[in-house]
Tab-separated table of C-alpha atoms in Angstrom:
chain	number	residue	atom	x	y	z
A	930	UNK	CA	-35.985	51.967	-8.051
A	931	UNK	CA	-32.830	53.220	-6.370
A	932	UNK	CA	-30.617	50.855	-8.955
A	933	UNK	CA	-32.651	52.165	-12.079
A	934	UNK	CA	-31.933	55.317	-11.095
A	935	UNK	CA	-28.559	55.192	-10.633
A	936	UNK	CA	-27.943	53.189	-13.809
A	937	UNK	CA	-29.856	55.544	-15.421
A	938	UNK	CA	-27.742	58.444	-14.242
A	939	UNK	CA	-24.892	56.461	-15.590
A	940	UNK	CA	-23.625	55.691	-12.379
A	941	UNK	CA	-20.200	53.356	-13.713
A	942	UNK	CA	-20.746	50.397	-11.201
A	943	UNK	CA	-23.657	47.894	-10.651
A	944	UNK	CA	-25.561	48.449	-7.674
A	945	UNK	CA	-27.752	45.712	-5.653
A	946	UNK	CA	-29.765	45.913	-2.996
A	947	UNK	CA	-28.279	42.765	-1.470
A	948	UNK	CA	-24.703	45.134	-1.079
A	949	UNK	CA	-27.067	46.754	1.811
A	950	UNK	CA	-28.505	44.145	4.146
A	951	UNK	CA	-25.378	44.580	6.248
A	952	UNK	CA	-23.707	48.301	6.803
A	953	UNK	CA	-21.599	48.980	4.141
A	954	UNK	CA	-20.254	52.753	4.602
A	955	UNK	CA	-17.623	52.875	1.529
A	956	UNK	CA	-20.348	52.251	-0.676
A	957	UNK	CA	-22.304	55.033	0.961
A	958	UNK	CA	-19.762	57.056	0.606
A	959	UNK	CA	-18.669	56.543	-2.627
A	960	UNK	CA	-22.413	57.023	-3.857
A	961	UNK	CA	-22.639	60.237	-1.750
A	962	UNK	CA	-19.946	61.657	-3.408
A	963	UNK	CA	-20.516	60.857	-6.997
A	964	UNK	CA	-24.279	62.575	-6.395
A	965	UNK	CA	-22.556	65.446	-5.408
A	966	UNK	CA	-20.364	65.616	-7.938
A	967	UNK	CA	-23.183	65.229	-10.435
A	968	UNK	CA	-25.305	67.941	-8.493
A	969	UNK	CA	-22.193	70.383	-8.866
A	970	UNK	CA	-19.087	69.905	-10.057
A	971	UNK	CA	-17.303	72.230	-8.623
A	972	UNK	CA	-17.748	71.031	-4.558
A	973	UNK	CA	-15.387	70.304	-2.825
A	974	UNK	CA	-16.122	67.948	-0.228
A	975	UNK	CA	-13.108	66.031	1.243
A	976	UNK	CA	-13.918	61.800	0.451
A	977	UNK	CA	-11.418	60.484	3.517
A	978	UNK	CA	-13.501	58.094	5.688
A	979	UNK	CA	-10.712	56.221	6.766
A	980	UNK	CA	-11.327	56.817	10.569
A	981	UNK	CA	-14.970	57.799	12.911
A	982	UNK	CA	-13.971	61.167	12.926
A	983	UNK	CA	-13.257	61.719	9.018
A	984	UNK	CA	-16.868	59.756	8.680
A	985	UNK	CA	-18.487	61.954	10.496
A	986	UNK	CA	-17.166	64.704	9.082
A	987	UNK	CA	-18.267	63.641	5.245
A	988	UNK	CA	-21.836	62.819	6.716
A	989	UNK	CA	-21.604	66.567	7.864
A	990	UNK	CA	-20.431	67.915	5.283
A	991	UNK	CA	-22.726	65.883	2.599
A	992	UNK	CA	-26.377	66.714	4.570
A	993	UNK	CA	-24.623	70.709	5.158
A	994	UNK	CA	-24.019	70.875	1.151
A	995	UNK	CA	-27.243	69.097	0.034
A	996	UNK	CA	-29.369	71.427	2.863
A	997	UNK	CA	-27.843	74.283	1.347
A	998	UNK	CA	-27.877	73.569	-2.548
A	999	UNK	CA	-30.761	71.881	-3.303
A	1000	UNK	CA	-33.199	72.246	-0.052
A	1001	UNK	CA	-32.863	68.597	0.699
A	1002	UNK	CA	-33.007	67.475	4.078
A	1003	UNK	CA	-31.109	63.951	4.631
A	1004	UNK	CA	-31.130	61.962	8.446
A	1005	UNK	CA	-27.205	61.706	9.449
A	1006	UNK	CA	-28.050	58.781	11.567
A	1007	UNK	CA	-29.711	56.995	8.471
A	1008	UNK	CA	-26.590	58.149	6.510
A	1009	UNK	CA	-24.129	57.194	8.628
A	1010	UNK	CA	-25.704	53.829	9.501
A	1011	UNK	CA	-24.762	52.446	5.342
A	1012	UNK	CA	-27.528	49.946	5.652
A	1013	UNK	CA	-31.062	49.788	3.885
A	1014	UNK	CA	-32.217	53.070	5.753
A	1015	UNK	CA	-29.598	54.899	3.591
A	1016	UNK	CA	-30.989	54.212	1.001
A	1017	UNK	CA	-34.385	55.610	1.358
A	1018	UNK	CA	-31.960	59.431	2.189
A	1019	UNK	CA	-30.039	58.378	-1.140
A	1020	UNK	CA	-32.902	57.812	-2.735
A	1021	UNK	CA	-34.374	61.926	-1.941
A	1022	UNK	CA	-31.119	63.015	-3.828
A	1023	UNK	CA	-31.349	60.809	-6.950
A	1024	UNK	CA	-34.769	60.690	-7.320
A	1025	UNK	CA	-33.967	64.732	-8.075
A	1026	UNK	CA	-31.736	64.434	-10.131
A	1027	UNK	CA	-33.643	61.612	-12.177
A	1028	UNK	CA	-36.696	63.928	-12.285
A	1029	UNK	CA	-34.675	66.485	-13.655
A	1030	UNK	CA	-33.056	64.359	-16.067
A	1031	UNK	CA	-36.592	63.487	-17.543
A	1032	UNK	CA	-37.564	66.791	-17.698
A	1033	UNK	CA	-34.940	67.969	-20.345
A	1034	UNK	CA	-36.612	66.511	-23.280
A	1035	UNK	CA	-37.839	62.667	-23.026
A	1036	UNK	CA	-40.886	61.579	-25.141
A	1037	UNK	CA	-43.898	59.834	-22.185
A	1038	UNK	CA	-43.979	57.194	-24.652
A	1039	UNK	CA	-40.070	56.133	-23.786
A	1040	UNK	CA	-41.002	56.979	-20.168
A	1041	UNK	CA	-43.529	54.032	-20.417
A	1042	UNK	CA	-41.205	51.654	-21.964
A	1043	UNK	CA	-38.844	52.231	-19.758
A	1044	UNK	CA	-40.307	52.124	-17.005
A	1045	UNK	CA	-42.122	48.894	-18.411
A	1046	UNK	CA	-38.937	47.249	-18.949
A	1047	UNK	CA	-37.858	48.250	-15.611
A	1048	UNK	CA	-41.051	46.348	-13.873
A	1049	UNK	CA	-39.684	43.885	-16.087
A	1050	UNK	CA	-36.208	43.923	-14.665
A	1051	UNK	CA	-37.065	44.016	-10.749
A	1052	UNK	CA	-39.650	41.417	-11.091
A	1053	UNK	CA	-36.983	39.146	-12.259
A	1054	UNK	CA	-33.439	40.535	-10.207
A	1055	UNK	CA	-35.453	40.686	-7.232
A	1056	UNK	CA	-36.457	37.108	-6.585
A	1057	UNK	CA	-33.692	37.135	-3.746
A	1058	UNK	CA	-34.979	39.892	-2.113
A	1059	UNK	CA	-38.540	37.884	-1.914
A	1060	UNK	CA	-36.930	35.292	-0.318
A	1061	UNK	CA	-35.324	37.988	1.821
A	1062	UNK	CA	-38.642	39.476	3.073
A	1063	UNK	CA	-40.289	35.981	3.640
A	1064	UNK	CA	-37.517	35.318	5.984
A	1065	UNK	CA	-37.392	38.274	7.622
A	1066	UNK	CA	-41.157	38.093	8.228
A	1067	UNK	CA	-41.415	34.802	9.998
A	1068	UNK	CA	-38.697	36.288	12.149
A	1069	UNK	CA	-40.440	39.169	12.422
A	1070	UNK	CA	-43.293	36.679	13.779
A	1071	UNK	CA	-40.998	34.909	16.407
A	1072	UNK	CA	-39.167	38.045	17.000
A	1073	UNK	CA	-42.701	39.298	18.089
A	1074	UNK	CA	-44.097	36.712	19.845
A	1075	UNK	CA	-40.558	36.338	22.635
A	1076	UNK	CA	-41.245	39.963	22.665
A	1077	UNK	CA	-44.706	40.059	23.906
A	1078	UNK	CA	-43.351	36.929	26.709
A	1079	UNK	CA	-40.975	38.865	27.670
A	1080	UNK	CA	-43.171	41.652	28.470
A	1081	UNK	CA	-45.322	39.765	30.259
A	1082	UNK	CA	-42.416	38.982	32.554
A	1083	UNK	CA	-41.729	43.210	32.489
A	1084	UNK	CA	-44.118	43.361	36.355
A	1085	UNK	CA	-41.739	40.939	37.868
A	1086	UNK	CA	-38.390	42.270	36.504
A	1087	UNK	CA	-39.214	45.507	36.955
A	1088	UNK	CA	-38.314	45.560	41.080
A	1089	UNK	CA	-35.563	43.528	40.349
A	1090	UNK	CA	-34.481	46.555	37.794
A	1091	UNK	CA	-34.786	49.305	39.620
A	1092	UNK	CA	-33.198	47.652	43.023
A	1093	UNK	CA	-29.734	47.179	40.539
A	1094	UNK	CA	-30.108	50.411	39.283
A	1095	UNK	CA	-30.866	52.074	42.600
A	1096	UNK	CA	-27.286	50.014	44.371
A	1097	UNK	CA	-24.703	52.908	44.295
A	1098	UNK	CA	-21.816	51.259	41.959
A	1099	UNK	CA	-18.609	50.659	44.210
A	1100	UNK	CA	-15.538	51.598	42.339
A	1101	UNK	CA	-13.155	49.446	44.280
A	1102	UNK	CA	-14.604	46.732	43.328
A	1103	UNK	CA	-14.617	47.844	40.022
A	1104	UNK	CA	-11.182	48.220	39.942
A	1105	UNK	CA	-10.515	45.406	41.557
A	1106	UNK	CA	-12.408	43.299	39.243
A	1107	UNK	CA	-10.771	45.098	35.978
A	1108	UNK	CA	-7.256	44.159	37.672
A	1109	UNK	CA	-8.072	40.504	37.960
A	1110	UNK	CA	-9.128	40.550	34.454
A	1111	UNK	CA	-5.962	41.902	33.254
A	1112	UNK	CA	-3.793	39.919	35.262
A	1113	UNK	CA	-5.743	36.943	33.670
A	1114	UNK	CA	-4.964	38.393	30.054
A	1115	UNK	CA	-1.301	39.599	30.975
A	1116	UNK	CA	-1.037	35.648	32.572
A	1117	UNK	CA	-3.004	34.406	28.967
A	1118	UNK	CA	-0.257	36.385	26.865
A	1119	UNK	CA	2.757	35.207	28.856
A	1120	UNK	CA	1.880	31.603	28.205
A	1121	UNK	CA	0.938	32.388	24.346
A	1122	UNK	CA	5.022	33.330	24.432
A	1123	UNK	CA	6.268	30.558	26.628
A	1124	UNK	CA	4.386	28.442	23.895
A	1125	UNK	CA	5.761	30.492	21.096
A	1126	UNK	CA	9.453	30.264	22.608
A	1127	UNK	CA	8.992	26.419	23.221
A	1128	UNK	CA	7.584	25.608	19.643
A	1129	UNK	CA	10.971	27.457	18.529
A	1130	UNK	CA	13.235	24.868	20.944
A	1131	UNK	CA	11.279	22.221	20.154
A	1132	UNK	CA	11.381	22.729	16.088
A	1133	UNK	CA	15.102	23.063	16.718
A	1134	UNK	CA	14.984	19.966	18.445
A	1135	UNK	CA	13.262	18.390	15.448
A	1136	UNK	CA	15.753	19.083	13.180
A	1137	UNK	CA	18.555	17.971	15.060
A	1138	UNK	CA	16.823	14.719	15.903
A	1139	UNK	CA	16.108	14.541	11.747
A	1140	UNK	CA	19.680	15.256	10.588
A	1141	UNK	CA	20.502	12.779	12.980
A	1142	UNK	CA	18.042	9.796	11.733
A	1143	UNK	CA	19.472	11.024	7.696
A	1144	UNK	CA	22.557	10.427	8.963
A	1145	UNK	CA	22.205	6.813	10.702
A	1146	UNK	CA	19.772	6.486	7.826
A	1147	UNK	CA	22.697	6.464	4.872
A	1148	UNK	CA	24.959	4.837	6.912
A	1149	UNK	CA	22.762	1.396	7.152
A	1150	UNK	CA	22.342	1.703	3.323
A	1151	UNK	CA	25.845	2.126	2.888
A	1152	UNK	CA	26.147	-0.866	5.375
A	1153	UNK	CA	23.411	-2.895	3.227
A	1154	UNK	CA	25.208	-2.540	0.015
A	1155	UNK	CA	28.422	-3.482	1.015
A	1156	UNK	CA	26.525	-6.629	3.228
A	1157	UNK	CA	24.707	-7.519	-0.167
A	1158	UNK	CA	28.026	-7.083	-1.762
A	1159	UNK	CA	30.542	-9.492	0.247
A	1160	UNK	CA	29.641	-12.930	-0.173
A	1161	UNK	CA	29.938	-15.430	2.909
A	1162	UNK	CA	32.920	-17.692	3.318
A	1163	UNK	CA	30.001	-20.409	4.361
A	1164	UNK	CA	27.821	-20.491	1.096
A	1165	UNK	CA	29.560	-22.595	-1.069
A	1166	UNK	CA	29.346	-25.266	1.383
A	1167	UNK	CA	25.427	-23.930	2.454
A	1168	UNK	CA	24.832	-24.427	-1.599
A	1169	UNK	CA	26.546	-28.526	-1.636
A	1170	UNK	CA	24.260	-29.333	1.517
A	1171	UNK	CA	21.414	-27.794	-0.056
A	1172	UNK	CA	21.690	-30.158	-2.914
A	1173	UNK	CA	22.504	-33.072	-0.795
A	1174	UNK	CA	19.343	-32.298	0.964
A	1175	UNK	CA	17.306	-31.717	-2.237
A	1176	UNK	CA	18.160	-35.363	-3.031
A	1177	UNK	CA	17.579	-36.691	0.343
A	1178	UNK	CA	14.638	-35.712	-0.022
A	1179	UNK	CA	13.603	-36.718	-3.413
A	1180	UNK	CA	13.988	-40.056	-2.052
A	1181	UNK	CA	12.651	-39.625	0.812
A	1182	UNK	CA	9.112	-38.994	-1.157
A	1183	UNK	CA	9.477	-41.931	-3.065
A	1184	UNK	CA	10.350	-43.995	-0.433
A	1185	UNK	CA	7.036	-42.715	1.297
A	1186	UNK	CA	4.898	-43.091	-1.461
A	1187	UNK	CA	5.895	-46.868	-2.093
A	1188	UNK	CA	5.263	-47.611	1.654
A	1189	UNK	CA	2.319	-46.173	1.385
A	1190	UNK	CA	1.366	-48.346	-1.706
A	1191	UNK	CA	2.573	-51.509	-0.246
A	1192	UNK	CA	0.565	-50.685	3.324
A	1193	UNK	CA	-2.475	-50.112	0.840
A	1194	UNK	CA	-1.449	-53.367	-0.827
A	1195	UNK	CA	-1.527	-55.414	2.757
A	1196	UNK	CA	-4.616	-54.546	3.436
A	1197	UNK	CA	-6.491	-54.980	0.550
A	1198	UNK	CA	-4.863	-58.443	0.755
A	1199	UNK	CA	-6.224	-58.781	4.413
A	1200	UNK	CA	-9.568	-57.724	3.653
A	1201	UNK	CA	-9.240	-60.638	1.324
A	1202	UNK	CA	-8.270	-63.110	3.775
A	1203	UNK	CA	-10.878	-61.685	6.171
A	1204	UNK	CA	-13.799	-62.283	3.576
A	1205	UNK	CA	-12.688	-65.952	2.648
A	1206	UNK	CA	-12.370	-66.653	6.096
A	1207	UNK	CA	-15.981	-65.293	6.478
A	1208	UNK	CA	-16.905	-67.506	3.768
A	1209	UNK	CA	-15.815	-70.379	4.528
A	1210	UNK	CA	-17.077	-70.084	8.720
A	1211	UNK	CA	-20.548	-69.741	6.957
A	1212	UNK	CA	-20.070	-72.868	4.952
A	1213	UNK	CA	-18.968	-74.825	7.857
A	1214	UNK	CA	-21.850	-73.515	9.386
A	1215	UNK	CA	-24.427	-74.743	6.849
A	1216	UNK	CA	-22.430	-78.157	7.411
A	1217	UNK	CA	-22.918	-78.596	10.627
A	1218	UNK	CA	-25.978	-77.646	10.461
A	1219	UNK	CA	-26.782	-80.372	7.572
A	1220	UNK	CA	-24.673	-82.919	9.544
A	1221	UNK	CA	-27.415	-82.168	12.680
A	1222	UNK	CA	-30.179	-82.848	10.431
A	1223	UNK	CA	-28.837	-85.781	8.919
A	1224	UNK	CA	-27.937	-87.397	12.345
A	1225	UNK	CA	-31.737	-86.480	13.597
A	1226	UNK	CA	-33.023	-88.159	10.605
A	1227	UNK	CA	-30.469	-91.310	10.880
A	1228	UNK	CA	-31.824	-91.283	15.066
A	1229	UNK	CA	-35.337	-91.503	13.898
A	1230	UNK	CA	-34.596	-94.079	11.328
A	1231	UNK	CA	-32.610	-96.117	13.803
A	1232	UNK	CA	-35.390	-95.922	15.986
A	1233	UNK	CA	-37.995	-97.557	13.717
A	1234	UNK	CA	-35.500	-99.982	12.502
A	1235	UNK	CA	-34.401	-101.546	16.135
A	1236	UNK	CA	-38.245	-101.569	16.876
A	1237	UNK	CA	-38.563	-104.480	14.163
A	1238	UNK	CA	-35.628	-106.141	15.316
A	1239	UNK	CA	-36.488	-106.439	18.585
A	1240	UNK	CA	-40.001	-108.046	16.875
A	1241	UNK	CA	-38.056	-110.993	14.737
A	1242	UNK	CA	-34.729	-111.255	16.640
A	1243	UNK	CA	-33.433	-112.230	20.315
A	1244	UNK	CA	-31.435	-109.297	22.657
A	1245	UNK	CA	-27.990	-110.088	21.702
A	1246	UNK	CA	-28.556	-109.128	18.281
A	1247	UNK	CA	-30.144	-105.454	19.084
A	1248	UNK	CA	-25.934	-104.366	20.602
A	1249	UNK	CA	-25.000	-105.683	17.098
A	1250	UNK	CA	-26.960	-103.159	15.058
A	1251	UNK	CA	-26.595	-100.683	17.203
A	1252	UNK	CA	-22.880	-100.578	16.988
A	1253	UNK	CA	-22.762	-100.557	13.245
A	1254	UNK	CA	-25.212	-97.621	13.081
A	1255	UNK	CA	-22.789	-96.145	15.202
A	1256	UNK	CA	-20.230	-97.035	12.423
A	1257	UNK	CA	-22.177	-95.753	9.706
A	1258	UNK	CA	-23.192	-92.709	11.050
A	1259	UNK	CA	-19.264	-92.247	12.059
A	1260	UNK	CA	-18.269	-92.843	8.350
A	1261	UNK	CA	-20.425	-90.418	7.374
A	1262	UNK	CA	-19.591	-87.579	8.920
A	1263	UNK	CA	-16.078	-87.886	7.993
A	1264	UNK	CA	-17.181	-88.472	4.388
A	1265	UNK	CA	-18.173	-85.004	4.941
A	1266	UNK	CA	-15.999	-83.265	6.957
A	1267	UNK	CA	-13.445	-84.651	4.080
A	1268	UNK	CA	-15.499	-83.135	1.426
């Protein structure tokens, strides 16, 4: 209501309730004045309120001329306090002057629409301030509840209270106490400009130490390009071995890779050898073992054939036939060792 009203007295700025949850006294005071301007014109009411005693002094001055003029009674405390209990003592003046401002000659039908479209307006600006009174009412709550523990805890603290309050205050130790504390700050500010000084030095320092490094610095690059300039007495003949070595080694790769094609060579060659060898130890093998049969099957032939001549002929005649089995058999196997 307090912003309506004031826009509707044409008040030139916008005006929120948010610009009073903390104290804001040039606001105050610039509201206090233009209401008293638009009461009377002609007041004048100094608006310095620079310092606490020119403050006070407009407060005075303000509640004095509003007491006086229009029988208004405002709280200085309230006033002087620039939060939201101002504006409930700003709020006696303008609601006057609104009233009187409706009286002059405004229809109730544009009262209603207007104030209408005002509901209209602080149902919608005002969503904030909900969320402001939510807040403040579950702190309210918590606020509340310490409060009521801590008064529990008021029959205990209450001895305790009155013992510190009864101890007569010793002013030595007062004093001595503030001294201490303002040696400590006097100490605190003398090593703030030891710091101070030191940071200077030591900047200076920095910059000496910088010129210096710009200085080596453009000497080394003036060093590089004359380095990268000059060529070496050496690299012609650096350039000739490289090339000698560049062939060298050329043929050294070839050389490499044909060893290493003849050593594959060898042994593909040996693993030939190896598996003809193989071979042919398996055929002797199967020889030998044929050979074995053959002579077991010539033994038991022999066998049955000196049994029948023993039968038809006399004793001498069995060394005979032995001898030329022996022969035979003799011939035979190096028929086939031959073959």
């Amino acid at each position: 209501d307090f912003t309506e009203m004031m826009r509707a007295l044409g008040y030139p700025r916008l005006i929120s309730m948010e610009n009073f949850h903390t104290p804001n006294f040039m606001l105050v005071s610039e509201v206090l004045l233009w209401l008293v301007k638009r009461y009377e014109p002609q007041t004048d009411i100094p608006p310095d309120v620079e310092t606490e005693q020119d403050r006070v002094f407009f407060i005075k001055a303000v509640a004095q001329f509003m007491a006086t003029k229009a029988h208004i009674k405002l709280n200085t405390k309230k006033l002087y306090q620039a939060d939201g209990y101002a504006v409930k003592e700003l709020l006696k003046i303008t609601s006057v002057l609104y009233g009187a401002m409706n009286t002059k000659g405004v229809e109730c039908a544009d009262v209603s629409e207007e104030d209408s479209s005002k509901f209209k307006f602080d149902l919608g600006s005002k969503i904030a301030d909900l969320k402001a009174a939510r807040q403040l009412a579950s702190e309210i709550t918590s606020k509340g509840a310490s409060l009521y523990d801590l008064l529990g805890k008021e029959v205990e603290l209450r001895e305790a209270r009155t013992e510190s309050i009864a101890r007569p205050l010793e002013i030595n130790e007062a004093e001595k106490m503030m001294k201490i504390a303002i040696d400590c700050v006097l100490e605190q500010v003398q090593k703030t400009k030891d710091m101070l000084n030191n940071v200077a030095l030591d900047e200076a320092n920095l910059e000496a130490k910088i010129e210096k490094r710009k200085l080596e610095l453009e000497r080394s690059q003036k060093r590089l390009q004359t380095l990268q300039s000059v060529r070496p007495a050496f690299m012609d003949e650096y350039e000739k071995i490289e090339e000698q070595l560049q062939k060298q080694y050329s043929s050294y790769i070839e050389k490499f890779r044909n060893l290493t094609y003849m050593e594959q060579l060898l042994d593909d060659h040996r693993r030939t050898e190896q598996e003809m060898f193989e071979e042919a130890a398996n055929m002797l093998r199967l020889m030998q073992n044929r050979l074995k049969e053959e002579e077991q099957h010539l033994l038991k032939s022999g066998n049955n054939d000196d049994s029948d001549i023993e039968i038809q002929e006399n004793e001498g005649s069995n060394s005979e036939v032995e001898d030329r089995q022996i022969m035979k058999r003799r011939t035979a196997t190096e028929t086939l060792l031959q073959g």
